[in-house]
Amino acid sequence: MKRGNKKEVIDLRCLLISCAEAVAVDDRGTASELLKQIRQHSSPFGDYTQRLSHCFVNALEVRLAGTGSELYTTLATKRASPADFSKFYRALIAVCPFLKMLMIFANQMIIKAAEKAETLHIIDFGIRQGFQWPALIHCLSRRPGGPPKLRITGLELTLSGCHPEETVQETGHRLANYCKRFNVPFEYHAIAKKWETVQLDELKVQRNEVLAVNCLCRFKYLLDETVMVNSPRDTVLNIIRKLNPDIFVQSVVNGSHDAPFFVPRFREALFHFSALFDMLDTTLPREDQVRLGFEKEFIGREVMNIVACEGNNRIARPETYKQWQIRNMRAGFRLLPLDYEVVNKIKDKVKMEYHPNFVVNEDGHWMLHGWKGRMMFGCACWAPSTT
């Protein structure tokens, strides 16, 4: 922006942090003035900084008004339809490798664990539309000697304003049709409830089957010990440990924006989503309607929850992969070494098919995925410890 002969540079991220500090101490005068300033320079249609600012200023305004929980519940009841979700997913994996590579990693590790299995049982915490499993079904159908019987138990969370029972059943029907097409014997069981309340017998584990537990970045929606003395995160991990799975494949959003204190949480969330908006700005046109929808429907809703909600109503609580490692080991799991045949295959795919700013690294048996050096996702394999 220019004023007279002087060029004034607006640092929107600094303004956002200053505004968050004012909101935190209920300094309404300062907060309102900063919100006004930020609004003048933010837009859902601008560059990535302007879009980031638009997203966060909306959430700050709602927090200041004290209506975060009500608005988030309203937004949650207006979630994208399965058709829109599918459209966002296809557009995103075409330009961003994160989800696709996490799925490839999990599928390859599960297939290796079930190499000689007559029955493979996958318990999927957070199955959603089941986009991960057609590729695995296709691989199983080509196994020498014929495919195993595939059993999938698909779990979904009942979050505020969200009733997934119908979705999780529809996912089962789609997967059954896919298995029929590829002649893979199939059995499906759907569970829609709070995961920490699941009983072992509901999961219908049978003898003589290879048992794989999978979670694709959905544990971030479990409450932790800052809200409940008996942490649902630890409860779910203890349930998985009691199942004694042959393999537990976990993918996580690598974030520190789960702090109980508002300003540090806001700052970490700003840095995390800044990388995400920058990635979208680099890989998709600004006028792309699917991008606009994704930024509004998914990023906007998540930021609203992280910034404007507290207590039980703040459901998005990502932890770093190192924090999850401590939790998992405490629950009785050991970290399995990475399979470098799989890791190198994924590195080659990212290098050949995606923007050069995407990176794949390893750290202590975790495979990490990032953008411009910021590691945004982690995945690893676990097995029950022998001690």
Tab-separated table of N, CA and C in Angstrom, residues 155-286:
chain	number	residue	atom	x	y	z
A	155	LEU	N	-14.865	-47.241	11.721
A	155	LEU	CA	-15.347	-46.428	12.840
A	155	LEU	C	-15.389	-44.961	12.449
A	156	GLU	N	-16.420	-44.277	12.908
A	156	GLU	CA	-16.484	-42.822	12.758
A	156	GLU	C	-16.888	-42.189	14.075
A	157	LEU	N	-16.436	-40.948	14.260
A	157	LEU	CA	-16.733	-40.194	15.470
A	157	LEU	C	-18.087	-39.502	15.354
A	158	THR	N	-18.785	-39.418	16.462
A	158	THR	CA	-19.984	-38.586	16.520
A	158	THR	C	-19.576	-37.258	17.143
A	159	LEU	N	-19.251	-36.294	16.289
A	159	LEU	CA	-18.838	-34.974	16.739
A	159	LEU	C	-20.040	-34.048	16.786
A	160	SER	N	-19.837	-32.874	17.385
A	160	SER	CA	-20.917	-31.891	17.524
A	160	SER	C	-21.553	-31.567	16.168
A	161	GLY	N	-22.854	-31.776	16.083
A	161	GLY	CA	-23.581	-31.435	14.858
A	161	GLY	C	-23.393	-32.422	13.724
A	162	CYS	N	-22.662	-33.504	13.969
A	162	CYS	CA	-22.343	-34.449	12.888
A	162	CYS	C	-22.862	-35.840	13.257
A	163	HIS	N	-23.636	-36.440	12.389
A	163	HIS	CA	-24.203	-37.768	12.639
A	163	HIS	C	-23.780	-38.694	11.493
A	164	PRO	N	-22.693	-39.457	11.702
A	164	PRO	CA	-22.059	-40.173	10.583
A	164	PRO	C	-22.612	-41.568	10.312
A	165	GLU	N	-23.662	-41.980	11.033
A	165	GLU	CA	-24.118	-43.366	10.896
A	165	GLU	C	-24.417	-43.724	9.443
A	166	GLU	N	-25.131	-42.846	8.756
A	166	GLU	CA	-25.497	-43.126	7.371
A	166	GLU	C	-24.272	-43.170	6.459
A	167	THR	N	-23.340	-42.209	6.669
A	167	THR	CA	-22.129	-42.143	5.843
A	167	THR	C	-21.296	-43.408	5.977
A	168	VAL	N	-21.118	-43.871	7.213
A	168	VAL	CA	-20.249	-45.030	7.434
A	168	VAL	C	-20.881	-46.305	6.868
A	169	GLN	N	-22.204	-46.370	6.846
A	169	GLN	CA	-22.882	-47.511	6.209
A	169	GLN	C	-22.746	-47.446	4.691
A	170	GLU	N	-22.915	-46.248	4.130
A	170	GLU	CA	-22.762	-46.080	2.675
A	170	GLU	C	-21.350	-46.452	2.225
A	171	THR	N	-20.366	-46.109	3.043
A	171	THR	CA	-18.982	-46.478	2.737
A	171	THR	C	-18.858	-47.996	2.616
A	172	GLY	N	-19.494	-48.710	3.521
A	172	GLY	CA	-19.474	-50.173	3.473
A	172	GLY	C	-20.086	-50.724	2.196
A	173	HIS	N	-21.190	-50.133	1.758
A	173	HIS	CA	-21.832	-50.592	0.513
A	173	HIS	C	-20.920	-50.370	-0.695
A	174	ARG	N	-20.265	-49.197	-0.743
A	174	ARG	CA	-19.354	-48.915	-1.868
A	174	ARG	C	-18.183	-49.891	-1.886
A	175	LEU	N	-17.620	-50.149	-0.722
A	175	LEU	CA	-16.479	-51.067	-0.651
A	175	LEU	C	-16.900	-52.495	-0.990
A	176	ALA	N	-18.095	-52.878	-0.588
A	176	ALA	CA	-18.599	-54.220	-0.923
A	176	ALA	C	-18.732	-54.374	-2.438
A	177	ASN	N	-19.234	-53.354	-3.101
A	177	ASN	CA	-19.347	-53.393	-4.565
A	177	ASN	C	-17.980	-53.483	-5.225
A	178	TYR	N	-17.010	-52.758	-4.660
A	178	TYR	CA	-15.658	-52.781	-5.220
A	178	TYR	C	-15.040	-54.175	-5.051
A	179	CYS	N	-15.228	-54.771	-3.886
A	179	CYS	CA	-14.692	-56.111	-3.644
A	179	CYS	C	-15.351	-57.144	-4.565
A	180	LYS	N	-16.646	-56.996	-4.788
A	180	LYS	CA	-17.360	-57.905	-5.686
A	180	LYS	C	-16.785	-57.826	-7.097
A	181	ARG	N	-16.483	-56.579	-7.519
A	181	ARG	CA	-15.924	-56.361	-8.856
A	181	ARG	C	-14.577	-57.061	-9.025
A	182	PHE	N	-13.783	-57.104	-7.939
A	182	PHE	CA	-12.439	-57.687	-8.021
A	182	PHE	C	-12.340	-59.060	-7.354
A	183	ASN	N	-13.495	-59.648	-7.050
A	183	ASN	CA	-13.541	-61.014	-6.504
A	183	ASN	C	-12.740	-61.174	-5.211
A	184	VAL	N	-12.880	-60.178	-4.324
A	184	VAL	CA	-12.249	-60.263	-3.000
A	184	VAL	C	-13.357	-60.520	-1.983
A	185	PRO	N	-13.332	-61.678	-1.280
A	185	PRO	CA	-14.348	-61.951	-0.252
A	185	PRO	C	-14.348	-60.829	0.790
A	186	PHE	N	-15.526	-60.354	1.173
A	186	PHE	CA	-15.588	-59.124	1.969
A	186	PHE	C	-16.656	-59.184	3.045
A	187	GLU	N	-16.308	-58.601	4.194
A	187	GLU	CA	-17.247	-58.451	5.306
A	187	GLU	C	-17.014	-57.073	5.910
A	188	TYR	N	-18.089	-56.377	6.241
A	188	TYR	CA	-17.956	-54.994	6.730
A	188	TYR	C	-18.799	-54.808	7.986
A	189	HIS	N	-18.245	-54.038	8.905
A	189	HIS	CA	-18.945	-53.740	10.150
A	189	HIS	C	-18.751	-52.259	10.446
A	190	ALA	N	-19.838	-51.539	10.679
A	190	ALA	CA	-19.782	-50.088	10.901
A	190	ALA	C	-20.051	-49.758	12.361
A	191	ILE	N	-19.268	-48.806	12.889
A	191	ILE	CA	-19.463	-48.317	14.260
A	191	ILE	C	-19.379	-46.789	14.235
A	192	ALA	N	-20.420	-46.129	14.749
A	192	ALA	CA	-20.415	-44.666	14.836
A	192	ALA	C	-20.717	-44.278	16.273
A	193	LYS	N	-19.679	-43.956	17.018
A	193	LYS	CA	-19.830	-43.574	18.421
A	193	LYS	C	-18.493	-42.993	18.898
A	194	LYS	N	-18.459	-42.505	20.132
A	194	LYS	CA	-17.194	-42.036	20.689
A	194	LYS	C	-16.242	-43.220	20.815
A	195	TRP	N	-15.040	-43.056	20.268
A	195	TRP	CA	-14.140	-44.212	20.180
A	195	TRP	C	-13.695	-44.717	21.553
A	196	GLU	N	-13.616	-43.829	22.530
A	196	GLU	CA	-13.178	-44.266	23.856
A	196	GLU	C	-14.235	-45.118	24.554
A	197	THR	N	-15.464	-45.155	23.998
A	197	THR	CA	-16.529	-45.976	24.594
A	197	THR	C	-16.698	-47.323	23.887
A	198	VAL	N	-15.889	-47.573	22.869
A	198	VAL	CA	-15.992	-48.842	22.121
A	198	VAL	C	-15.551	-50.000	23.015
A	199	GLN	N	-16.340	-51.067	23.012
A	199	GLN	CA	-15.996	-52.279	23.749
A	199	GLN	C	-15.275	-53.261	22.815
A	200	LEU	N	-14.367	-54.045	23.380
A	200	LEU	CA	-13.560	-54.954	22.555
A	200	LEU	C	-14.430	-55.914	21.742
A	201	ASP	N	-15.521	-56.407	22.344
A	201	ASP	CA	-16.337	-57.388	21.610
A	201	ASP	C	-17.087	-56.754	20.433
A	202	GLU	N	-17.248	-55.416	20.430
A	202	GLU	CA	-17.886	-54.745	19.295
A	202	GLU	C	-17.013	-54.809	18.042
A	203	LEU	N	-15.716	-54.979	18.226
A	203	LEU	CA	-14.781	-54.967	17.100
A	203	LEU	C	-14.674	-56.332	16.428
A	204	LYS	N	-15.272	-57.348	17.038
A	204	LYS	CA	-15.445	-58.677	16.416
A	204	LYS	C	-14.140	-59.272	15.864
A	205	VAL	N	-13.086	-59.159	16.665
A	205	VAL	CA	-11.801	-59.754	16.261
A	205	VAL	C	-11.905	-61.278	16.374
A	206	GLN	N	-11.390	-61.977	15.351
A	206	GLN	CA	-11.446	-63.435	15.319
A	206	GLN	C	-10.043	-64.035	15.397
A	207	ARG	N	-10.001	-65.276	15.798
A	207	ARG	CA	-8.716	-65.988	15.818
A	207	ARG	C	-8.237	-66.240	14.395
A	208	ASN	N	-6.955	-66.420	14.244
A	208	ASN	CA	-6.344	-66.812	12.963
A	208	ASN	C	-6.561	-65.798	11.847
A	209	GLU	N	-6.732	-64.531	12.197
A	209	GLU	CA	-6.754	-63.481	11.182
A	209	GLU	C	-5.606	-62.519	11.455
A	210	VAL	N	-5.059	-61.934	10.387
A	210	VAL	CA	-4.074	-60.868	10.566
A	210	VAL	C	-4.851	-59.593	10.865
A	211	LEU	N	-4.511	-58.962	11.984
A	211	LEU	CA	-5.250	-57.781	12.435
A	211	LEU	C	-4.403	-56.528	12.225
A	212	ALA	N	-4.926	-55.593	11.446
A	212	ALA	CA	-4.258	-54.308	11.199
A	212	ALA	C	-5.172	-53.189	11.689
A	213	VAL	N	-4.615	-52.293	12.488
A	213	VAL	CA	-5.348	-51.106	12.934
A	213	VAL	C	-4.787	-49.914	12.184
A	214	ASN	N	-5.682	-49.075	11.678
A	214	ASN	CA	-5.278	-47.934	10.855
A	214	ASN	C	-5.954	-46.662	11.372
A	215	CYS	N	-5.195	-45.560	11.398
A	215	CYS	CA	-5.814	-44.259	11.660
A	215	CYS	C	-5.116	-43.209	10.802
A	216	LEU	N	-5.890	-42.585	9.925
A	216	LEU	CA	-5.352	-41.582	9.011
A	216	LEU	C	-5.684	-40.179	9.536
A	217	CYS	N	-4.841	-39.679	10.433
A	217	CYS	CA	-4.897	-38.272	10.899
A	217	CYS	C	-6.171	-37.920	11.653
A	218	ARG	N	-6.858	-38.900	12.238
A	218	ARG	CA	-8.133	-38.577	12.883
A	218	ARG	C	-8.058	-38.556	14.408
A	219	PHE	N	-6.943	-39.009	14.984
A	219	PHE	CA	-6.832	-38.957	16.441
A	219	PHE	C	-6.785	-37.527	16.969
A	220	LYS	N	-6.538	-36.552	16.079
A	220	LYS	CA	-6.515	-35.151	16.528
A	220	LYS	C	-7.886	-34.693	17.017
A	221	TYR	N	-8.934	-35.442	16.694
A	221	TYR	CA	-10.281	-35.076	17.134
A	221	TYR	C	-10.672	-35.719	18.465
A	222	LEU	N	-9.739	-36.438	19.094
A	222	LEU	CA	-9.994	-36.983	20.426
A	222	LEU	C	-9.589	-35.957	21.475
A	223	LEU	N	-10.389	-35.836	22.531
A	223	LEU	CA	-10.027	-34.929	23.626
A	223	LEU	C	-8.814	-35.480	24.367
A	224	ASP	N	-8.131	-34.576	25.086
A	224	ASP	CA	-6.924	-34.991	25.811
A	224	ASP	C	-7.066	-34.684	27.295
A	225	GLU	N	-5.950	-34.855	28.043
A	225	GLU	CA	-5.994	-34.719	29.501
A	225	GLU	C	-6.156	-33.278	29.982
A	226	THR	N	-6.045	-32.296	29.085
A	226	THR	CA	-6.309	-30.911	29.505
A	226	THR	C	-7.815	-30.669	29.659
A	227	VAL	N	-8.635	-31.585	29.133
A	227	VAL	CA	-10.091	-31.456	29.215
A	227	VAL	C	-10.688	-32.526	30.123
A	228	MET	N	-10.171	-33.750	30.021
A	228	MET	CA	-10.701	-34.873	30.799
A	228	MET	C	-9.553	-35.575	31.514
A	229	VAL	N	-9.774	-35.904	32.775
A	229	VAL	CA	-8.716	-36.562	33.563
A	229	VAL	C	-8.300	-37.869	32.904
A	230	ASN	N	-9.299	-38.669	32.521
A	230	ASN	CA	-9.013	-39.908	31.789
A	230	ASN	C	-9.021	-39.590	30.294
A	231	SER	N	-7.847	-39.334	29.751
A	231	SER	CA	-7.723	-38.868	28.373
A	231	SER	C	-8.287	-39.880	27.378
A	232	PRO	N	-9.271	-39.465	26.552
A	232	PRO	CA	-9.774	-40.365	25.504
A	232	PRO	C	-8.675	-40.840	24.561
A	233	ARG	N	-7.643	-40.018	24.354
A	233	ARG	CA	-6.531	-40.454	23.482
A	233	ARG	C	-5.863	-41.692	24.056
A	234	ASP	N	-5.566	-41.632	25.353
A	234	ASP	CA	-4.901	-42.773	25.987
A	234	ASP	C	-5.850	-43.969	26.082
A	235	THR	N	-7.130	-43.699	26.310
A	235	THR	CA	-8.109	-44.791	26.376
A	235	THR	C	-8.175	-45.547	25.055
A	236	VAL	N	-8.223	-44.816	23.940
A	236	VAL	CA	-8.291	-45.452	22.618
A	236	VAL	C	-7.014	-46.248	22.344
A	237	LEU	N	-5.862	-45.681	22.669
A	237	LEU	CA	-4.609	-46.418	22.483
A	237	LEU	C	-4.591	-47.694	23.323
A	238	ASN	N	-5.133	-47.635	24.537
A	238	ASN	CA	-5.194	-48.830	25.383
A	238	ASN	C	-6.134	-49.884	24.801
A	239	ILE	N	-7.234	-49.429	24.173
A	239	ILE	CA	-8.143	-50.373	23.497
A	239	ILE	C	-7.401	-51.086	22.363
A	240	ILE	N	-6.663	-50.306	21.568
A	240	ILE	CA	-5.912	-50.885	20.443
A	240	ILE	C	-4.874	-51.875	20.962
A	241	ARG	N	-4.194	-51.516	22.064
A	241	ARG	CA	-3.168	-52.403	22.626
A	241	ARG	C	-3.779	-53.732	23.075
A	242	LYS	N	-4.976	-53.680	23.666
A	242	LYS	CA	-5.644	-54.907	24.123
A	242	LYS	C	-6.040	-55.807	22.953
A	243	LEU	N	-6.229	-55.205	21.781
A	243	LEU	CA	-6.546	-55.994	20.579
A	243	LEU	C	-5.347	-56.822	20.115
A	244	ASN	N	-4.143	-56.417	20.553
A	244	ASN	CA	-2.898	-57.097	20.172
A	244	ASN	C	-2.749	-57.203	18.648
A	245	PRO	N	-2.799	-56.073	17.937
A	245	PRO	CA	-2.772	-56.123	16.464
A	245	PRO	C	-1.405	-56.567	15.939
A	246	ASP	N	-1.413	-57.143	14.745
A	246	ASP	CA	-0.147	-57.481	14.088
A	246	ASP	C	0.572	-56.213	13.648
A	247	ILE	N	-0.192	-55.187	13.277
A	247	ILE	CA	0.396	-53.896	12.888
A	247	ILE	C	-0.614	-52.780	13.173
A	248	PHE	N	-0.103	-51.660	13.632
A	248	PHE	CA	-0.904	-50.466	13.879
A	248	PHE	C	-0.238	-49.334	13.094
A	249	VAL	N	-0.918	-48.863	12.051
A	249	VAL	CA	-0.365	-47.811	11.194
A	249	VAL	C	-1.036	-46.493	11.559
A	250	GLN	N	-0.210	-45.543	11.962
A	250	GLN	CA	-0.733	-44.267	12.445
A	250	GLN	C	-0.165	-43.116	11.621
A	251	SER	N	-1.059	-42.274	11.115
A	251	SER	CA	-0.647	-41.025	10.464
A	251	SER	C	-1.201	-39.875	11.287
A	252	VAL	N	-0.394	-38.830	11.450
A	252	VAL	CA	-0.799	-37.709	12.305
A	252	VAL	C	-0.540	-36.381	11.608
A	253	VAL	N	-1.369	-35.389	11.943
A	253	VAL	CA	-1.063	-34.011	11.590
A	253	VAL	C	-0.010	-33.548	12.581
A	254	ASN	N	1.156	-33.151	12.084
A	254	ASN	CA	2.254	-32.764	12.963
A	254	ASN	C	2.100	-31.287	13.330
A	255	GLY	N	1.370	-31.030	14.410
A	255	GLY	CA	1.096	-29.646	14.796
A	255	GLY	C	1.221	-29.447	16.285
A	256	SER	N	1.512	-28.202	16.675
A	256	SER	CA	1.601	-27.855	18.098
A	256	SER	C	0.464	-26.933	18.513
A	257	HIS	N	-0.565	-26.803	17.651
A	257	HIS	CA	-1.647	-25.877	17.979
A	257	HIS	C	-2.757	-26.574	18.767
A	258	ASP	N	-2.330	-27.270	19.855
A	258	ASP	CA	-3.272	-27.905	20.769
A	258	ASP	C	-3.143	-27.354	22.176
A	259	ALA	N	-2.349	-26.275	22.356
A	259	ALA	CA	-2.060	-25.757	23.690
A	259	ALA	C	-3.329	-25.242	24.370
A	260	PRO	N	-3.428	-25.422	25.702
A	260	PRO	CA	-4.605	-24.901	26.413
A	260	PRO	C	-4.612	-23.372	26.492
A	261	PHE	N	-3.439	-22.751	26.310
A	261	PHE	CA	-3.346	-21.287	26.379
A	261	PHE	C	-3.525	-20.698	24.989
A	262	PHE	N	-4.366	-19.667	24.909
A	262	PHE	CA	-4.847	-19.203	23.621
A	262	PHE	C	-3.764	-18.629	22.711
A	263	VAL	N	-2.945	-17.691	23.200
A	263	VAL	CA	-2.012	-16.999	22.302
A	263	VAL	C	-0.963	-17.948	21.709
A	264	PRO	N	-0.306	-18.809	22.509
A	264	PRO	CA	0.625	-19.769	21.885
A	264	PRO	C	-0.069	-20.683	20.872
A	265	ARG	N	-1.291	-21.095	21.174
A	265	ARG	CA	-2.043	-21.946	20.240
A	265	ARG	C	-2.335	-21.189	18.950
A	266	PHE	N	-2.738	-19.933	19.084
A	266	PHE	CA	-3.043	-19.119	17.916
A	266	PHE	C	-1.805	-18.954	17.034
A	267	ARG	N	-0.667	-18.670	17.670
A	267	ARG	CA	0.569	-18.447	16.909
A	267	ARG	C	0.972	-19.706	16.142
A	268	GLU	N	0.914	-20.856	16.802
A	268	GLU	CA	1.271	-22.119	16.144
A	268	GLU	C	0.312	-22.452	15.009
A	269	ALA	N	-0.978	-22.214	15.241
A	269	ALA	CA	-1.966	-22.469	14.187
A	269	ALA	C	-1.720	-21.568	12.984
A	270	LEU	N	-1.355	-20.312	13.238
A	270	LEU	CA	-1.080	-19.366	12.163
A	270	LEU	C	0.086	-19.846	11.303
A	271	PHE	N	1.143	-20.326	11.932
A	271	PHE	CA	2.307	-20.817	11.184
A	271	PHE	C	1.954	-22.078	10.393
A	272	HIS	N	1.186	-22.986	11.025
A	272	HIS	CA	0.822	-24.238	10.361
A	272	HIS	C	-0.036	-23.971	9.119
A	273	PHE	N	-1.087	-23.165	9.288
A	273	PHE	CA	-2.001	-22.929	8.171
A	273	PHE	C	-1.407	-21.976	7.140
A	274	SER	N	-0.424	-21.186	7.548
A	274	SER	CA	0.292	-20.346	6.587
A	274	SER	C	0.967	-21.217	5.537
A	275	ALA	N	1.587	-22.309	5.979
A	275	ALA	CA	2.228	-23.235	5.041
A	275	ALA	C	1.191	-23.886	4.127
A	276	LEU	N	0.027	-24.211	4.672
A	276	LEU	CA	-1.023	-24.846	3.879
A	276	LEU	C	-1.576	-23.893	2.816
A	277	PHE	N	-1.840	-22.639	3.205
A	277	PHE	CA	-2.320	-21.652	2.236
A	277	PHE	C	-1.254	-21.352	1.169
A	278	ASP	N	0.001	-21.300	1.577
A	278	ASP	CA	1.090	-21.066	0.620
A	278	ASP	C	1.163	-22.211	-0.382
A	279	MET	N	1.018	-23.442	0.113
A	279	MET	CA	1.046	-24.614	-0.768
A	279	MET	C	-0.095	-24.557	-1.793
A	280	LEU	N	-1.299	-24.213	-1.340
A	280	LEU	CA	-2.444	-24.120	-2.254
A	280	LEU	C	-2.253	-22.991	-3.259
A	281	ASP	N	-1.660	-21.879	-2.812
A	281	ASP	CA	-1.438	-20.736	-3.704
A	281	ASP	C	-0.418	-21.071	-4.793
A	282	THR	N	0.522	-21.936	-4.456
A	282	THR	CA	1.572	-22.324	-5.403
A	282	THR	C	1.073	-23.349	-6.413
A	283	THR	N	0.125	-24.182	-6.010
A	283	THR	CA	-0.239	-25.334	-6.842
A	283	THR	C	-1.603	-25.222	-7.524
A	284	LEU	N	-2.445	-24.277	-7.093
A	284	LEU	CA	-3.770	-24.129	-7.695
A	284	LEU	C	-4.037	-22.662	-8.041
A	285	PRO	N	-4.750	-22.384	-9.148
A	285	PRO	CA	-5.088	-20.995	-9.489
A	285	PRO	C	-5.952	-20.363	-8.397
A	286	ARG	N	-5.821	-19.047	-8.222
A	286	ARG	CA	-6.577	-18.370	-7.159
A	286	ARG	C	-8.074	-18.398	-7.388
